[in-house]
Amino acid sequence: MNVAIILAGGSGTRLGGERPKQFLTVAGKMVIEHTIEAFHRNSRIDEIAIVTRVDYVDDMREMIARNAYEKVKHVLCGGKERYHSSLAALAAYHDDDDRLLFHDCVRPLVSQRIIDDCLDALDSYDAVDVAVPSTDTIIEVDEQGNICRIPQRSRLRNVQTPQGFRRSVIRRAFDLALQDPEFMPTDDCSVVFRYLPDTRIRVVEGDTSNIKITYKEDLEFAERMLGGK
């Protein structure tokens, strides 16, 4: 199966208000509704699983029923760290041939092209990332705050989601990672990159509109983009 895993366990309230930003309203719907619908309308996605905080499980189930999201088969509880959400999703699926797309719920502008390109890439690769070229020069600093390296910008990318994997590969990577006392993941691709270094991770071209909603300006941008649909 092709399964979309919507990671909605965040508690970020940087934009104000008491509820996490995935529940803010944009263009007449909650952010997470737009995100779910992007995968729900893709004919190649067979199922959707949502990973959320335990105190929002009932809210999620009510939203799913209200919208008749028939592809959503699981509402799962995450944990303190982001990788706990990924592990919860892995525990819900047992077929090693399943292809899992992990996506941040606060990226509601993911395009059908990106989803399709990820699935196409998984025909030939066991792991897929989505990224766009960096438009800024990136510097690396030492412990004293001095520049110690300036990587070549043409080879740098800003990572987005979804990130896609065959279940067998991401499961094996996490099994190894969890044995490491210094395990400090930043995202799912970083786990594969570090613990399965022989696995090629294909980079799919992202889109500058596939933003992660973080600031007020991001909400305004999403309102313009989604409101025009």
Coordinates of C-alpha atoms in Angstrom, one line a residue:
M1 CA 0.0 0.0 0.0
N2 CA 0.8 3.7 -0.3
V3 CA 0.2 5.2 3.1
A4 CA 0.3 8.9 4.0
I5 CA 1.4 9.5 7.6
I6 CA 0.3 12.9 8.8
L7 CA 2.4 14.0 11.7
A8 CA 0.2 16.2 13.9
G9 CA 1.7 15.8 17.4
G10 CA 3.2 19.3 17.6
S11 CA 2.1 21.7 20.3
G12 CA 3.5 24.8 18.8
T13 CA 1.5 28.0 19.7
R14 CA 4.0 30.5 18.3
L15 CA 1.2 32.1 16.3
G16 CA -0.8 32.8 19.4
G17 CA -3.9 31.2 20.9
E18 CA -4.3 28.1 23.1
R19 CA -4.6 25.5 20.3
P20 CA -1.7 24.2 18.2
K21 CA -1.3 25.8 14.8
Q22 CA -2.6 22.8 12.9
F23 CA -6.0 23.7 14.2
L24 CA -6.0 27.3 13.1
T25 CA -8.4 28.3 10.4
V26 CA -7.1 29.1 6.9
A27 CA -9.4 29.7 3.9
G28 CA -12.4 28.3 5.8
K29 CA -10.9 25.1 7.1
M30 CA -8.4 24.1 9.7
V31 CA -4.8 23.8 8.5
I32 CA -4.8 20.0 9.1
E33 CA -8.0 19.6 7.0
H34 CA -6.2 21.1 4.0
T35 CA -3.3 18.8 4.6
I36 CA -5.4 15.7 4.9
E37 CA -7.3 16.6 1.8
A38 CA -4.2 16.9 -0.3
F39 CA -3.5 13.2 0.3
H40 CA -7.1 12.1 0.4
R41 CA -7.7 13.3 -3.2
N42 CA -4.6 11.6 -4.6
S43 CA -5.8 8.4 -6.3
R44 CA -2.5 6.6 -5.5
I45 CA -2.7 7.1 -1.8
D46 CA -4.5 4.0 -0.3
E47 CA -4.6 5.0 3.4
I48 CA -4.0 7.8 5.7
A49 CA -2.9 7.6 9.3
I50 CA -2.8 10.7 11.6
V51 CA -0.5 10.8 14.6
T52 CA -1.5 13.4 17.2
R53 CA -1.3 14.2 20.9
V54 CA -3.4 12.1 23.2
D55 CA -5.5 15.1 24.3
Y56 CA -6.5 15.7 20.7
V57 CA -7.5 12.2 19.6
D58 CA -11.2 12.8 20.1
D59 CA -11.0 16.1 18.2
M60 CA -9.3 14.4 15.3
R61 CA -11.9 11.6 15.2
E62 CA -14.8 14.1 15.2
M63 CA -13.1 16.0 12.4
I64 CA -12.6 12.9 10.3
A65 CA -16.2 11.8 10.8
R66 CA -17.5 15.3 9.9
N67 CA -15.5 15.4 6.7
A68 CA -16.1 11.7 5.8
Y69 CA -12.3 11.2 5.2
E70 CA -12.7 7.5 4.2
K71 CA -9.0 7.0 3.6
V72 CA -8.1 7.8 7.2
K73 CA -7.8 4.4 8.9
H74 CA -5.8 5.2 12.0
V75 CA -5.7 8.0 14.6
L76 CA -2.5 7.3 16.7
C77 CA -0.9 8.8 19.7
G78 CA 2.6 10.2 19.4
G79 CA 4.9 11.2 22.2
K80 CA 7.2 13.8 23.5
E81 CA 9.6 13.8 20.5
R82 CA 8.9 13.9 16.8
Y83 CA 10.4 10.5 16.3
H84 CA 7.8 9.0 18.7
S85 CA 5.2 9.9 16.2
S86 CA 7.1 8.1 13.4
L87 CA 7.5 5.0 15.6
A88 CA 3.7 5.0 16.4
A89 CA 3.0 4.9 12.7
L90 CA 5.5 2.1 12.1
A91 CA 3.8 0.1 14.8
A92 CA 0.5 0.4 13.0
Y93 CA 1.7 -1.1 9.7
H94 CA 3.3 -4.5 9.4
D95 CA 3.8 -5.2 5.7
D96 CA 7.5 -4.4 4.8
D97 CA 6.5 -3.6 1.2
D98 CA 4.2 -0.8 2.3
R99 CA 5.4 2.6 1.2
L100 CA 5.0 5.3 3.8
L101 CA 5.0 9.0 3.2
F102 CA 5.7 11.0 6.4
H103 CA 4.4 14.6 6.2
D104 CA 4.2 17.6 8.5
C105 CA 0.6 18.5 9.1
V106 CA 1.4 22.2 9.0
R107 CA 2.5 22.0 5.3
P108 CA -1.0 22.2 3.8
L109 CA 0.2 23.4 0.4
V110 CA 1.9 20.2 -0.6
S111 CA 1.1 19.6 -4.3
Q112 CA -0.1 16.6 -6.1
R113 CA 3.0 16.7 -8.2
I114 CA 5.2 16.3 -5.2
I115 CA 3.2 13.4 -3.8
D116 CA 3.3 11.7 -7.2
D117 CA 7.0 12.3 -7.6
C118 CA 7.7 10.8 -4.2
L119 CA 5.7 7.7 -5.1
D120 CA 7.4 7.4 -8.5
A121 CA 10.8 7.7 -6.8
L122 CA 10.0 4.9 -4.4
D123 CA 9.7 2.6 -7.4
S124 CA 13.5 2.7 -7.7
Y125 CA 14.7 3.9 -4.3
D126 CA 14.0 2.8 -0.7
A127 CA 14.1 6.3 0.7
V128 CA 13.0 9.7 -0.7
D129 CA 13.3 13.2 0.6
V130 CA 11.8 16.5 -0.8
A131 CA 13.9 19.6 -0.9
V132 CA 14.4 22.9 -2.7
P133 CA 17.7 24.7 -3.5
S134 CA 19.0 27.0 -0.8
T135 CA 18.7 30.7 -1.7
D136 CA 21.0 31.8 1.1
T137 CA 24.7 31.3 1.7
I138 CA 25.0 28.9 4.7
I139 CA 27.9 29.2 7.1
E140 CA 29.2 26.7 9.7
V141 CA 30.6 28.1 13.0
D142 CA 32.8 26.7 15.6
E143 CA 32.2 26.6 19.4
Q144 CA 33.4 30.2 19.7
G145 CA 31.0 31.5 17.0
N146 CA 33.6 31.9 14.3
I147 CA 33.1 30.8 10.7
C148 CA 34.9 27.5 10.2
R149 CA 33.3 26.4 6.9
I150 CA 31.2 27.9 4.0
P151 CA 29.7 25.0 2.0
Q152 CA 29.1 25.5 -1.7
R153 CA 25.6 26.9 -2.0
S154 CA 24.8 25.1 -5.3
R155 CA 24.9 21.8 -3.5
L156 CA 22.8 22.8 -0.5
R157 CA 19.0 22.1 -0.2
N158 CA 16.3 23.1 2.2
V159 CA 14.4 20.1 3.3
Q160 CA 10.6 19.8 3.1
T161 CA 8.2 16.9 3.5
P162 CA 6.9 14.4 2.6
Q163 CA 9.7 12.0 3.2
G164 CA 9.0 8.5 1.8
F165 CA 10.3 5.0 2.7
R166 CA 9.7 1.4 2.2
R167 CA 8.5 0.3 5.6
S168 CA 11.3 -2.3 5.9
V169 CA 14.0 0.3 5.5
I170 CA 12.7 2.9 7.9
R171 CA 11.9 0.2 10.5
R172 CA 15.4 -1.2 10.3
A173 CA 17.0 2.3 10.6
F174 CA 15.0 3.0 13.7
D175 CA 15.8 -0.4 15.2
L176 CA 19.5 0.5 14.9
A177 CA 19.0 4.1 16.1
L178 CA 17.2 3.1 19.3
Q179 CA 20.2 1.1 20.3
D180 CA 22.4 4.2 20.1
P181 CA 22.5 6.2 23.4
E182 CA 23.4 9.3 21.4
F183 CA 20.4 9.1 19.1
M184 CA 19.3 12.6 18.3
P185 CA 17.2 12.6 15.1
T186 CA 16.1 15.7 13.2
D187 CA 13.8 14.0 10.8
D188 CA 13.2 10.5 9.4
C189 CA 15.6 10.8 6.5
S190 CA 18.4 11.7 9.0
V191 CA 17.8 8.3 10.7
V192 CA 18.2 6.4 7.5
F193 CA 21.2 8.5 6.4
R194 CA 23.0 7.9 9.7
Y195 CA 22.2 4.3 10.5
L196 CA 21.8 2.8 7.0
P197 CA 24.6 4.7 5.2
D198 CA 24.5 2.3 2.2
T199 CA 20.9 3.3 1.4
R200 CA 20.5 5.9 -1.3
I201 CA 18.1 8.6 -0.5
R202 CA 16.6 10.2 -3.6
V203 CA 15.9 13.9 -3.5
V204 CA 12.6 14.9 -5.2
E205 CA 12.2 18.6 -6.2
G206 CA 10.0 20.4 -3.8
D207 CA 8.2 23.7 -4.2
T208 CA 8.7 27.1 -2.6
S209 CA 5.0 27.2 -1.8
N210 CA 5.2 24.0 0.2
I211 CA 5.9 26.0 3.3
K212 CA 5.8 24.9 7.0
I213 CA 3.4 27.3 8.7
T214 CA 5.4 28.9 11.5
Y215 CA 4.7 32.6 11.5
K216 CA 1.8 35.0 10.9
E217 CA 3.1 35.7 7.4
D218 CA 2.9 32.0 6.6
L219 CA -0.7 31.9 7.5
E220 CA -1.4 34.9 5.3
F221 CA 0.5 33.3 2.4
A222 CA -1.5 30.0 2.9
E223 CA -4.7 32.0 3.0
R224 CA -3.9 33.6 -0.4
M225 CA -2.9 30.3 -2.0
L226 CA -5.7 28.1 -0.6
G227 CA -8.4 30.8 -0.9
G228 CA -7.8 30.9 -4.6
K229 CA -8.7 27.2 -5.1

